[in-house]
PDB file of C-alpha atoms in Angstrom:
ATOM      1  CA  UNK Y   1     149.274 110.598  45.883  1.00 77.00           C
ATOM      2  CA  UNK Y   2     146.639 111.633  48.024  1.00 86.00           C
ATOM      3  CA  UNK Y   3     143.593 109.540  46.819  1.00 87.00           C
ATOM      4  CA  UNK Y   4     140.899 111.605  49.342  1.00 92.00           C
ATOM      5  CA  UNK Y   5     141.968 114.807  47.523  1.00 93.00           C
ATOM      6  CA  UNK Y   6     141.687 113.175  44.208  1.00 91.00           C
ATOM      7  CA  UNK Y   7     138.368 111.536  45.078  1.00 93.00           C
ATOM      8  CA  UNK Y   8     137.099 114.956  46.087  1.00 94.00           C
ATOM      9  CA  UNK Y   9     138.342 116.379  42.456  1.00 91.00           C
ATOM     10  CA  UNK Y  10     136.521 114.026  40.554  1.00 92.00           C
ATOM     11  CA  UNK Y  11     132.968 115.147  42.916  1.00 95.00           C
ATOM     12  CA  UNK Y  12     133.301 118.349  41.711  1.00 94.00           C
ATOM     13  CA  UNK Y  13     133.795 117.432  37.780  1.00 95.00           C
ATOM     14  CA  UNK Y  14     137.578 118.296  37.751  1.00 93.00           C
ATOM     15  CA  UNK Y  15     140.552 116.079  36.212  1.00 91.00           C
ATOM     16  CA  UNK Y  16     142.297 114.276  38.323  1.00 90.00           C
ATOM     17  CA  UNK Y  17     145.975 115.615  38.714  1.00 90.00           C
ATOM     18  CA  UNK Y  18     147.938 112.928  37.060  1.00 88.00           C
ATOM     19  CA  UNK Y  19     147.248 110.822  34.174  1.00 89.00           C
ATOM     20  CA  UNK Y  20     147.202 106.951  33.416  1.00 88.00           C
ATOM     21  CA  UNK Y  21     150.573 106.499  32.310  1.00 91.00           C
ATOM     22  CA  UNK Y  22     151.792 108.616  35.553  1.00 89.00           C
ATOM     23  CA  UNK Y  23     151.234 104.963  37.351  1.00 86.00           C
ATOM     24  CA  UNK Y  24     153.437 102.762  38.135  1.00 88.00           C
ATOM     25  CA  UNK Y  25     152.862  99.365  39.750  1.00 86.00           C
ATOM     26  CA  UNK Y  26     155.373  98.603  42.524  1.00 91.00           C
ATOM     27  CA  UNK Y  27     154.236  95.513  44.128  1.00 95.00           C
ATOM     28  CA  UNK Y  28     151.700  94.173  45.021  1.00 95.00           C
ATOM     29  CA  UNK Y  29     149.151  93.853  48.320  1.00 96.00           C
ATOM     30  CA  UNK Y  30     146.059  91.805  49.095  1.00 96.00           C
ATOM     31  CA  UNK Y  31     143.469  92.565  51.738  1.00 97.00           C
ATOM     32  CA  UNK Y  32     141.490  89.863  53.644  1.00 96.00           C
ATOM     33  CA  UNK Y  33     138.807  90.859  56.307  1.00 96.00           C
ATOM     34  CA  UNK Y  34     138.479  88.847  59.018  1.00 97.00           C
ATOM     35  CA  UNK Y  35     134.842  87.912  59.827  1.00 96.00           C
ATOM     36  CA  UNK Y  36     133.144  86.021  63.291  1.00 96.00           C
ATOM     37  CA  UNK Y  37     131.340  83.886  60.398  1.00 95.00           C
ATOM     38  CA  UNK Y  38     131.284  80.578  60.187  1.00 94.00           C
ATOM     39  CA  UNK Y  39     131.903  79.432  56.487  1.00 93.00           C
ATOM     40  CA  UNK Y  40     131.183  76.003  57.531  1.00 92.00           C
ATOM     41  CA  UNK Y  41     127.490  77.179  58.202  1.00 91.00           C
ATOM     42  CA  UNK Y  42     126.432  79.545  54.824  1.00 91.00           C
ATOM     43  CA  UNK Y  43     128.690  82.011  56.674  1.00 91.00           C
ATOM     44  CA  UNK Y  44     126.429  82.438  59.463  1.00 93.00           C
ATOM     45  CA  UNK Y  45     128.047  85.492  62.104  1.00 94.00           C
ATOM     46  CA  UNK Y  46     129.236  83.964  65.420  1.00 94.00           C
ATOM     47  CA  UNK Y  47     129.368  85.822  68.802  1.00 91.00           C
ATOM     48  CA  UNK Y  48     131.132  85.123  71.952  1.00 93.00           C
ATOM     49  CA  UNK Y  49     134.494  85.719  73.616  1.00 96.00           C
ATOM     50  CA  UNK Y  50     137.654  85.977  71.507  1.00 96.00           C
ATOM     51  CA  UNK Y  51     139.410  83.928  74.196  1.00 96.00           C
ATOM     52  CA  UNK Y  52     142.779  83.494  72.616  1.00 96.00           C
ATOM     53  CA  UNK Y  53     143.310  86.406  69.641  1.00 97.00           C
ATOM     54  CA  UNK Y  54     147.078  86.577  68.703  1.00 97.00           C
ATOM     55  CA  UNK Y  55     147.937  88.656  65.671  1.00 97.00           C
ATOM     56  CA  UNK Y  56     150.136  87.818  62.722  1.00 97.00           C
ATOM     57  CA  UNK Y  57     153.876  89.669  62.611  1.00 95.00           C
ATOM     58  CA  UNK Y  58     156.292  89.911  60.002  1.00 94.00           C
ATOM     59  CA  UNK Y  59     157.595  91.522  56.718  1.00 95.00           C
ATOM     60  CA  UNK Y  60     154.712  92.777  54.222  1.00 96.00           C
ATOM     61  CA  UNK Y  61     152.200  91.851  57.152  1.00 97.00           C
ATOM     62  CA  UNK Y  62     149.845  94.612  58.779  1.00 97.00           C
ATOM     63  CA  UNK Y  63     146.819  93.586  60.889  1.00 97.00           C
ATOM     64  CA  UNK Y  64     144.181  96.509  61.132  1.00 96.00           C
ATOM     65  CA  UNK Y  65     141.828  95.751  64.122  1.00 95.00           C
ATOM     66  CA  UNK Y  66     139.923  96.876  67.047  1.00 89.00           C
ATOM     67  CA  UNK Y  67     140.159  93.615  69.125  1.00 92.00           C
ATOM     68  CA  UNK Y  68     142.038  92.301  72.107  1.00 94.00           C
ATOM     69  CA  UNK Y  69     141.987  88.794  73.933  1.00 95.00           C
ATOM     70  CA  UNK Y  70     139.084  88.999  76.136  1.00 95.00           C
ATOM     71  CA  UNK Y  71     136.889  90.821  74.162  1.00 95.00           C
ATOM     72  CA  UNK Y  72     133.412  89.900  73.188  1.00 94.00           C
ATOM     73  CA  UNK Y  73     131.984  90.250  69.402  1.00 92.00           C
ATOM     74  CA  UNK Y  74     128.176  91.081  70.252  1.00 89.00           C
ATOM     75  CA  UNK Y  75     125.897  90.480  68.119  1.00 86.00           C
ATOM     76  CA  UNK Y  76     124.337  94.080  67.774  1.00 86.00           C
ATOM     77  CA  UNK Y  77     127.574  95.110  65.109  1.00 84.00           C
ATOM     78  CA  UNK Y  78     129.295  94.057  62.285  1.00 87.00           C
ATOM     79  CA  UNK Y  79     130.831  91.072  62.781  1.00 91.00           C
ATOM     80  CA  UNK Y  80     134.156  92.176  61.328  1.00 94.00           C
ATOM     81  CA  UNK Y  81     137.203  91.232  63.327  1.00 95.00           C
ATOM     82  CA  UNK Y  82     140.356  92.581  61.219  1.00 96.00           C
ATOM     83  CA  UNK Y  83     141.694  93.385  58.142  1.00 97.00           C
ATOM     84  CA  UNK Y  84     144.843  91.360  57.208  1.00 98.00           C
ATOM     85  CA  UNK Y  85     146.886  92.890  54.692  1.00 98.00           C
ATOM     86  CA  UNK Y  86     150.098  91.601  52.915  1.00 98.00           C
ATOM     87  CA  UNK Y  87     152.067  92.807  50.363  1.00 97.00           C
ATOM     88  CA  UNK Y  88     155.161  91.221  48.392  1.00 97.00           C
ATOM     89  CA  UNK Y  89     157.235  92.417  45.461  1.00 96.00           C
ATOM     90  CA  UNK Y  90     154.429  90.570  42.994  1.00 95.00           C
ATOM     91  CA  UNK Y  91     151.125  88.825  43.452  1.00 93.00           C
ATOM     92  CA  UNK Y  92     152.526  85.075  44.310  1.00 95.00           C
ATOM     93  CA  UNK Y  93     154.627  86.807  47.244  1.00 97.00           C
ATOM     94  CA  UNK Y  94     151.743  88.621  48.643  1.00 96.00           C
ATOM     95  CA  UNK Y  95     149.788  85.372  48.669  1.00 96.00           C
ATOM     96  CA  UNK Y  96     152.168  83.055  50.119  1.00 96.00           C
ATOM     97  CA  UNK Y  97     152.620  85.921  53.180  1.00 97.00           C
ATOM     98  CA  UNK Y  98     148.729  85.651  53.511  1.00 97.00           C
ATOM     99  CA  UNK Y  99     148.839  81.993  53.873  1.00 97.00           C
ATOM    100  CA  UNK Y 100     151.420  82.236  56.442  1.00 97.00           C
ATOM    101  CA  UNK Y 101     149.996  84.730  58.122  1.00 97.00           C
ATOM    102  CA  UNK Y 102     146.133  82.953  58.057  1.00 97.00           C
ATOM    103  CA  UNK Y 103     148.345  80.254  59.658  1.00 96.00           C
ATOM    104  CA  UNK Y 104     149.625  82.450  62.352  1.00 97.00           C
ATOM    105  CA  UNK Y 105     146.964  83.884  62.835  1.00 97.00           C
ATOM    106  CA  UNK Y 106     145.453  82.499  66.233  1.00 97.00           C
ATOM    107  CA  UNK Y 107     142.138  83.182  67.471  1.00 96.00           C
ATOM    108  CA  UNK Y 108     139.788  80.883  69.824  1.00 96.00           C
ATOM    109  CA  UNK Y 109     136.568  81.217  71.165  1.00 96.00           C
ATOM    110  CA  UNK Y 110     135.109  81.792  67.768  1.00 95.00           C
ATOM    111  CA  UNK Y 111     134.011  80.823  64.400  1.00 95.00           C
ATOM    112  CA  UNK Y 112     135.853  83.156  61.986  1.00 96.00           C
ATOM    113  CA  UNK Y 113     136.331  83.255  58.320  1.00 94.00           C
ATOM    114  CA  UNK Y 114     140.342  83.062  58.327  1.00 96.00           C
ATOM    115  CA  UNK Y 115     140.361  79.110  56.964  1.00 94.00           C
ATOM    116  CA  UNK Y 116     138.164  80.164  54.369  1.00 93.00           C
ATOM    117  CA  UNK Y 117     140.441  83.188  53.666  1.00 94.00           C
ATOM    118  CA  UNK Y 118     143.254  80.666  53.128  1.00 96.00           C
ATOM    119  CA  UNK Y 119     141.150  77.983  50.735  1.00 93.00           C
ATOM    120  CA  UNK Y 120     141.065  81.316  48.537  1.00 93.00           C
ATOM    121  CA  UNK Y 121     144.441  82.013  48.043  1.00 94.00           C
ATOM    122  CA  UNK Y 122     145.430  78.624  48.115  1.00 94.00           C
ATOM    123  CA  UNK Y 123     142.495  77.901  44.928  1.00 91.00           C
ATOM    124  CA  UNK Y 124     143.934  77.848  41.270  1.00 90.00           C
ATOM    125  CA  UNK Y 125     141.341  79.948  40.025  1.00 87.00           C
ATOM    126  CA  UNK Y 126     142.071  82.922  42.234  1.00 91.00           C
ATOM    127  CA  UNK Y 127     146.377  82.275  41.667  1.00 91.00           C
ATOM    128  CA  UNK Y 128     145.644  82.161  38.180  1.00 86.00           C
ATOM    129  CA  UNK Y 129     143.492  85.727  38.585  1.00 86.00           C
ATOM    130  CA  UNK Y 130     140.424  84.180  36.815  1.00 83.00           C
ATOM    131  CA  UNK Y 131     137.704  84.697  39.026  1.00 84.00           C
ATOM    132  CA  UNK Y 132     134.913  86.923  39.413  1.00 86.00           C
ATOM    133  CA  UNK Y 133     132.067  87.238  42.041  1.00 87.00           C
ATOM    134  CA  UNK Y 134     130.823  84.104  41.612  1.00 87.00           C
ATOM    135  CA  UNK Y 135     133.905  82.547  43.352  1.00 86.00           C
ATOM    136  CA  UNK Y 136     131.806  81.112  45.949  1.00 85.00           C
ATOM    137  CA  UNK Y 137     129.043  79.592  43.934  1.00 86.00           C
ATOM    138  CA  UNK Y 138     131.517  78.049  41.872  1.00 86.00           C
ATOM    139  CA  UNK Y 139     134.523  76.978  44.136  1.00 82.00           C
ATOM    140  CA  UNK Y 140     133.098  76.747  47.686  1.00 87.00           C
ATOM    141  CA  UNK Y 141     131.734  74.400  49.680  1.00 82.00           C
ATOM    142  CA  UNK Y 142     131.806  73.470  53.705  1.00 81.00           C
ATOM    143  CA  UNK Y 143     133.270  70.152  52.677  1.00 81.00           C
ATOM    144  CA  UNK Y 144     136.126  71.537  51.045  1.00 77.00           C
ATOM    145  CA  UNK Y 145     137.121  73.223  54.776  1.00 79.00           C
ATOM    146  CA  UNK Y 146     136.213  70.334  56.302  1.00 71.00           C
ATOM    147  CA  UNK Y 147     138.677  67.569  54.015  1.00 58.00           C
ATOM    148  CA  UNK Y 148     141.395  70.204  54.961  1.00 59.00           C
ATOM    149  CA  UNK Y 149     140.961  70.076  58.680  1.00 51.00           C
ATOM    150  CA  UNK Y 150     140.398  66.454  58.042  1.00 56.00           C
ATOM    151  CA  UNK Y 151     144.618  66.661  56.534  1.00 59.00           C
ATOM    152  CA  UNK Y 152     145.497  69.062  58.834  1.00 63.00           C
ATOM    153  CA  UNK Y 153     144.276  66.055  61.978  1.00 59.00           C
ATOM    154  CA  UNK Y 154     146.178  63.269  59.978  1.00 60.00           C
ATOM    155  CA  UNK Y 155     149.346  65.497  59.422  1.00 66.00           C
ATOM    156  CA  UNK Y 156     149.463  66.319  63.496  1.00 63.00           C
ATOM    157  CA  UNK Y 157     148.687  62.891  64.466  1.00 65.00           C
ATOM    158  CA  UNK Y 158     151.790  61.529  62.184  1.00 65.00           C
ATOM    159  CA  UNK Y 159     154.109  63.634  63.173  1.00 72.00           C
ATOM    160  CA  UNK Y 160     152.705  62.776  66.700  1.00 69.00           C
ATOM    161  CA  UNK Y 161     153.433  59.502  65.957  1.00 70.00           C
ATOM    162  CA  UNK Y 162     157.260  60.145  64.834  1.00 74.00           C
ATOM    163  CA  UNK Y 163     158.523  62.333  67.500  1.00 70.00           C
ATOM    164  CA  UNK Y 164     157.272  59.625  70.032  1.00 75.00           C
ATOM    165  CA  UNK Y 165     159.690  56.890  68.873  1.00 69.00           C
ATOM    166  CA  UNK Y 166     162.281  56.806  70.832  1.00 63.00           C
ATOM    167  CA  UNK Y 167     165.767  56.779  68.190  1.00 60.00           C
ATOM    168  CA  UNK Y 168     167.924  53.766  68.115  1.00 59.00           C
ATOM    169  CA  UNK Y 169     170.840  54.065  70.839  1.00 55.00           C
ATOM    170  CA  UNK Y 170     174.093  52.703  70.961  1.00 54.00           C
ATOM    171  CA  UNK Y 171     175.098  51.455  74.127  1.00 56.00           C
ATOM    172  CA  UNK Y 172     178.692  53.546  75.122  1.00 55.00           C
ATOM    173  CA  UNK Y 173     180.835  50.393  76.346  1.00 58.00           C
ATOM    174  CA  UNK Y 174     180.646  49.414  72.426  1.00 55.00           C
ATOM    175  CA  UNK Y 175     182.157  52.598  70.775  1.00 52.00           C
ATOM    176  CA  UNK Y 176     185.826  52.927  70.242  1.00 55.00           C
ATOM    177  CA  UNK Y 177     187.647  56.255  71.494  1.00 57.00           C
ATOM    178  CA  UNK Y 178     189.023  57.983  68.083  1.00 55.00           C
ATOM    179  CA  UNK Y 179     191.627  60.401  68.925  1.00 55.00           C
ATOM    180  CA  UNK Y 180     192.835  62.691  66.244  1.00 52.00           C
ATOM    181  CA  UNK Y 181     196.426  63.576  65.634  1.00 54.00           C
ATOM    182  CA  UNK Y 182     196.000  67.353  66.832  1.00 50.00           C
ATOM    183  CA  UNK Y 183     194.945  65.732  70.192  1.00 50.00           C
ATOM    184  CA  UNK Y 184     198.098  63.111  70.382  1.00 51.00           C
ATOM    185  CA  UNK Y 185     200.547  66.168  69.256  1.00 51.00           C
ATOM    186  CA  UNK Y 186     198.896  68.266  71.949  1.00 49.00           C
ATOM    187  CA  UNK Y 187     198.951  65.774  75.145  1.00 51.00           C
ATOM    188  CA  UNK Y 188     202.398  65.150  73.997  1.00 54.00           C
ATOM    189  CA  UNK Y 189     203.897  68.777  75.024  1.00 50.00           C
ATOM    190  CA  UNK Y 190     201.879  69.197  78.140  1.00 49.00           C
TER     191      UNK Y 190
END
């Protein structure tokens, strides 16, 4: 279906070419846009250097940009980075490959909206499909980006923690030689 075309028809006062029960849903996609914002300050744009910017890959993942590492957002533009789009056989797969590719998605030098993009899908209210556009009034707040950087710290540290500690060794002289029978039957015709 060529939507421009269709778009065009419906300037002009004609019927579009197909009707409603011509559609068929066949997945699903989701679209986040990738801002140099700060959510943590009322969204404020940020400007500098993206010094690191490495895209997400994968099935059902598509990155639409006009960035490279090294770049610098100015401030006279837009402060759009990307569009990140995923899409799944339903709604739930769509968002889970969002959330792993917000998490993949690795860009320094920076304030962007990405962690914000994930405390959206991650929310109950926009899983469930009952929001509207007062999402933000309603659900956000800088805190609730700030407790899960705050788990995100504690989670790092512990596991830190575990791969430090060195695992209990037995000393060699103590452990008994086991050989199996296919061994014995095999030394005995060589």
């Amino acid at each position: 279906m060529d939507l421009v075309k269709e778009q065009i028809k419906i300037a002009r006062g004609e019927k579009l070419s197909y009707k409603q029960e011509d559609l068929k849903i066949n997945g699903h996609a989701l679209e986040l846009r990738v801002y140099a914002e700060d959510p943590e300050n009322n969204f404020l744009p940020d400007i500098g250097v993206l010094q690191t910017y490495n895209t997400p890959k994968g099935n059902g993942v598509r990155v639409d940009d006009g960035f490279k590492q090294g770049m610098e957002i100015p401030i006279y533009y837009d402060p759009m980075i990307a569009k990140l789009i995923t899409y799944g056989k339903d709604r739930e797969e769509a968002i889970e490959r969002m959330i792993r590719a917000i998490d993949e998605y690795d860009i320094t030098g920076i304030k962007t909206t990405l962690a914000f993009g994930k405390f959206v899908m991650q929310h109950n209210a926009f899983k469930g499909g009952n929001f509207d556009t007062h999402f933000v009034s309603k659900y956000f707040s800088a805190e609730s980006l700030k407790n899960e950087d705050e788990d995100e710290a504690l989670m790092a540290a512990l596991i830190a923690v575990i791969s430090l500690k060195k695992p209990d060794v037995v000393p060699i002289q103590n452990q008994v030689e086991v050989v199996s029978n296919w061994r014995k039957n095999r030394v005995k015709f060589n």
